[in-house]
Coordinates of C-alpha atoms in Angstrom, one line a residue:
M439 CA 0.3 0.0 -0.3
R440 CA 3.4 2.6 1.1
T441 CA 4.4 1.6 -3.2
V442 CA 1.3 2.3 -4.3
L443 CA 0.8 6.4 -2.2
V444 CA 4.9 6.4 -2.8
T445 CA 4.0 6.6 -6.7
L446 CA 1.2 8.0 -7.1
L447 CA 2.5 10.9 -5.2
A448 CA 5.6 10.5 -7.5
V449 CA 3.6 10.9 -10.9
L450 CA 1.6 13.8 -9.6
L451 CA 4.7 15.8 -9.0
L452 CA 6.2 15.3 -12.0
T453 CA 3.1 15.9 -14.1
I454 CA 3.0 19.5 -12.1
A455 CA 6.8 19.5 -12.8
G456 CA 5.6 19.0 -16.7
T457 CA 3.1 21.5 -16.5
F458 CA 5.2 24.0 -15.2
T459 CA 8.0 23.2 -17.3
F460 CA 5.6 23.2 -20.1
I461 CA 4.3 26.8 -19.4
Y462 CA 7.0 28.8 -18.1
A463 CA 9.1 26.9 -21.2
G464 CA 6.8 28.3 -24.3
V465 CA 6.3 25.8 -26.2
Y466 CA 3.1 26.9 -26.7
D467 CA 1.8 28.8 -30.0
V468 CA -0.6 31.4 -28.7
A469 CA -0.1 33.3 -31.7
A470 CA -3.3 34.1 -33.4
T471 CA -1.6 33.0 -37.0
H472 CA -1.2 29.6 -35.8
P473 CA -4.9 27.3 -34.7
H474 CA -5.3 25.4 -32.1
W475 CA -4.1 21.6 -31.7
P476 CA -6.4 19.9 -32.1
I477 CA -6.6 19.2 -27.9
T478 CA -7.1 22.0 -27.4
Y479 CA -9.7 23.1 -28.9
W480 CA -11.6 20.0 -28.1
A481 CA -11.4 21.3 -24.1
M482 CA -12.1 25.2 -25.0
E483 CA -15.3 24.1 -27.0
T484 CA -16.4 21.7 -24.8
V485 CA -15.7 24.0 -20.9
R486 CA -17.6 26.7 -23.2
K487 CA -20.5 24.4 -24.3
Q488 CA -21.1 22.8 -20.7
S489 CA -20.5 25.6 -18.5
V490 CA -22.8 27.8 -20.7
K491 CA -25.1 24.7 -20.4
M492 CA -25.7 24.6 -16.8
R493 CA -26.3 28.5 -16.7
A494 CA -28.5 29.1 -18.9
S495 CA -30.3 25.9 -17.4
G496 CA -33.0 28.4 -14.8
L497 CA -33.5 30.9 -17.9
T498 CA -37.0 30.6 -19.0
P499 CA -37.5 32.8 -21.9
P500 CA -40.6 35.6 -22.3
P501 CA -44.1 34.4 -23.3
G502 CA -44.3 35.6 -26.9
F503 CA -40.3 37.1 -27.3
T504 CA -40.4 36.4 -31.0
D505 CA -43.1 38.0 -32.3
D506 CA -42.3 41.0 -34.8
A507 CA -41.6 43.3 -32.3
H508 CA -39.4 41.9 -30.9
V509 CA -37.7 40.9 -33.7
L510 CA -37.3 44.0 -35.7
A511 CA -36.1 45.4 -32.3
G512 CA -33.7 43.2 -32.4
T513 CA -32.2 43.8 -34.9
E514 CA -31.6 47.4 -34.2
H515 CA -29.1 46.3 -31.8
Y516 CA -27.7 43.0 -33.9
A517 CA -26.4 45.7 -36.9
A518 CA -25.7 48.0 -34.2
H519 CA -23.1 46.1 -32.5
C520 CA -23.1 42.1 -33.5
A521 CA -22.9 42.3 -37.7
S522 CA -19.5 43.8 -38.0
C523 CA -18.0 40.8 -36.2
H524 CA -20.6 37.7 -37.4
G525 CA -22.3 39.2 -40.5
A526 CA -25.2 38.8 -41.3
P527 CA -27.6 38.2 -44.6
G528 CA -25.5 40.4 -47.1
V529 CA -23.7 41.9 -44.7
P530 CA -19.7 39.8 -44.5
R531 CA -18.0 40.6 -41.4
G532 CA -15.3 43.5 -41.4
D533 CA -11.7 43.1 -41.9
L534 CA -10.6 43.2 -37.9
A535 CA -13.5 40.2 -37.6
E536 CA -11.3 38.1 -39.8
R537 CA -7.5 38.9 -38.3
L538 CA -9.0 37.1 -35.5
Y539 CA -8.8 33.7 -33.2
P540 CA -11.1 32.3 -33.7
K541 CA -12.8 33.9 -35.0
P542 CA -16.2 35.2 -34.8
A543 CA -19.0 32.6 -34.6
D544 CA -21.4 32.9 -37.8
L545 CA -24.6 33.1 -35.9
T546 CA -26.7 31.8 -38.7
H547 CA -27.4 28.1 -37.0
S548 CA -26.6 30.0 -34.3
A549 CA -30.1 28.9 -32.7
E550 CA -30.4 25.8 -34.0
R551 CA -27.0 25.5 -31.5
Y552 CA -28.3 26.9 -29.0
T553 CA -31.5 27.1 -26.6
P554 CA -32.9 30.3 -25.7
A555 CA -31.9 29.7 -22.6
E556 CA -28.0 30.1 -23.8
L557 CA -28.2 32.1 -26.1
F558 CA -29.6 34.8 -23.8
W559 CA -27.0 33.7 -20.9
I560 CA -24.0 34.6 -24.1
L561 CA -25.2 37.4 -25.1
K562 CA -25.2 38.9 -21.7
N563 CA -22.2 37.8 -20.2
G564 CA -20.4 37.2 -23.3
I565 CA -17.5 34.2 -23.4
K566 CA -13.9 34.5 -22.0
M567 CA -11.4 34.2 -24.6
S568 CA -13.1 34.5 -27.3
G569 CA -13.9 38.6 -28.4
M570 CA -17.4 37.7 -27.5
P571 CA -18.6 40.9 -25.1
A572 CA -20.8 40.6 -22.0
W573 CA -23.8 42.8 -23.2
M574 CA -24.7 43.7 -18.6
D575 CA -24.4 47.4 -19.7
H576 CA -28.2 46.6 -21.9
S577 CA -32.2 45.2 -21.0
D578 CA -32.6 41.6 -20.7
D579 CA -36.5 42.8 -22.7
E580 CA -33.1 44.3 -25.6
L581 CA -31.5 40.6 -24.9
W582 CA -34.5 39.0 -25.4
A583 CA -35.7 40.3 -28.5
T584 CA -31.8 40.0 -30.0
V585 CA -32.3 36.3 -29.2
A586 CA -35.5 36.2 -30.9
F587 CA -33.9 38.0 -34.1
L588 CA -31.3 35.2 -33.5
E589 CA -33.8 32.7 -33.8
R590 CA -35.0 34.2 -37.2
L591 CA -32.2 34.0 -38.6
P592 CA -31.8 29.9 -40.0
T593 CA -34.7 30.8 -42.5
M594 CA -33.6 34.4 -43.6
K595 CA -33.0 35.5 -47.2
E596 CA -30.6 39.7 -47.7
A597 CA -33.4 40.6 -48.5
D598 CA -35.3 39.8 -45.6
Y599 CA -32.6 41.3 -43.3
A600 CA -32.1 44.5 -45.5
K601 CA -36.3 45.0 -45.9
L602 CA -35.9 44.5 -41.2
V603 CA -32.9 47.3 -41.4
M604 CA -35.3 49.3 -43.4
A605 CA -37.9 49.2 -41.4
S606 CA -36.0 50.4 -37.9
I607 CA -34.7 52.7 -39.5
A608 CA -37.5 55.0 -40.5
Q609 CA -38.7 54.2 -36.7
G610 CA -35.8 56.4 -35.3
G611 CA -33.8 53.5 -34.7
R612 CA -30.7 54.6 -33.1
H613 CA -28.5 52.8 -30.9
S614 CA -27.4 54.7 -27.1
H615 CA -25.9 52.8 -24.5
G616 CA -24.3 55.4 -21.8
D617 CA -21.5 56.6 -23.5
M618 CA -20.9 54.7 -26.5
P619 CA -22.3 56.8 -28.9
G620 CA -25.7 55.8 -31.2
M621 CA -25.3 53.0 -34.3
D622 CA -27.4 54.8 -37.7
H623 CA -28.2 51.7 -39.2
S624 CA -28.0 53.3 -42.2
T625 CA -24.3 53.6 -42.4
M626 CA -23.6 49.4 -42.3
P627 CA -21.9 48.1 -45.4
G628 CA -24.5 46.6 -47.5
M629 CA -27.5 48.4 -46.0
N630 CA -28.5 50.9 -49.2
H631 CA -31.8 53.0 -49.1
D632 CA -32.5 51.9 -52.0
A633 CA -32.7 47.7 -52.0
M634 CA -35.5 48.5 -49.5
P635 CA -38.1 46.5 -51.3
A636 CA -41.2 48.3 -52.7
G637 CA -45.1 47.9 -50.6
T638 CA -42.6 47.8 -47.4
P639 CA -45.3 48.1 -44.3
P640 CA -45.0 49.8 -41.0
A641 CA -43.0 49.0 -38.5
P642 CA -44.1 47.7 -35.8
A643 CA -45.0 50.3 -32.0
L644 CA -42.0 49.3 -29.9
H645 CA -40.9 49.5 -26.9
S646 CA -38.5 51.7 -25.7
H647 CA -35.1 50.3 -23.9

């Protein structure tokens, strides 16, 4: 028994020593130009998914959060804060996003990979070491509206997105929180006023945030 304990202690000490040697020797390449090792990527992905799943388990979407009014409100937030990194129908990622590693995810099918509660948790809390910010200074109503937009995104076409953005502009959609200046949606790349389909119906009234 004593021999077993001594052996286990020796293995533990060697493991600790090896870990510190690996860290301080600079063996691991942190350059964004070199992808993670497969095992590193697997570990980070698994930790992220399980962490989000556990912490979002007690969240419940509000009734009717996916109605058209909330989708339109979510479009305003997405166009102002998300499209430059994640892209949108007809709108490619910005240059900065293309140079990040890992690249910001294409969110077209995010609603198929995460539950609404998990998407809300990610929006509100962000993700460490990914470039995903925490939008804790935004109201829960606004974040649920953004989730509503993401729920609609898998079937959204370029013309649908343009119509939603133009509808947001039509009702004065400018975004401002705290000291952050508002972003005029009409300046978003790929959003042309002339591209708005004829006969676009008036946007539904939204509550203020």
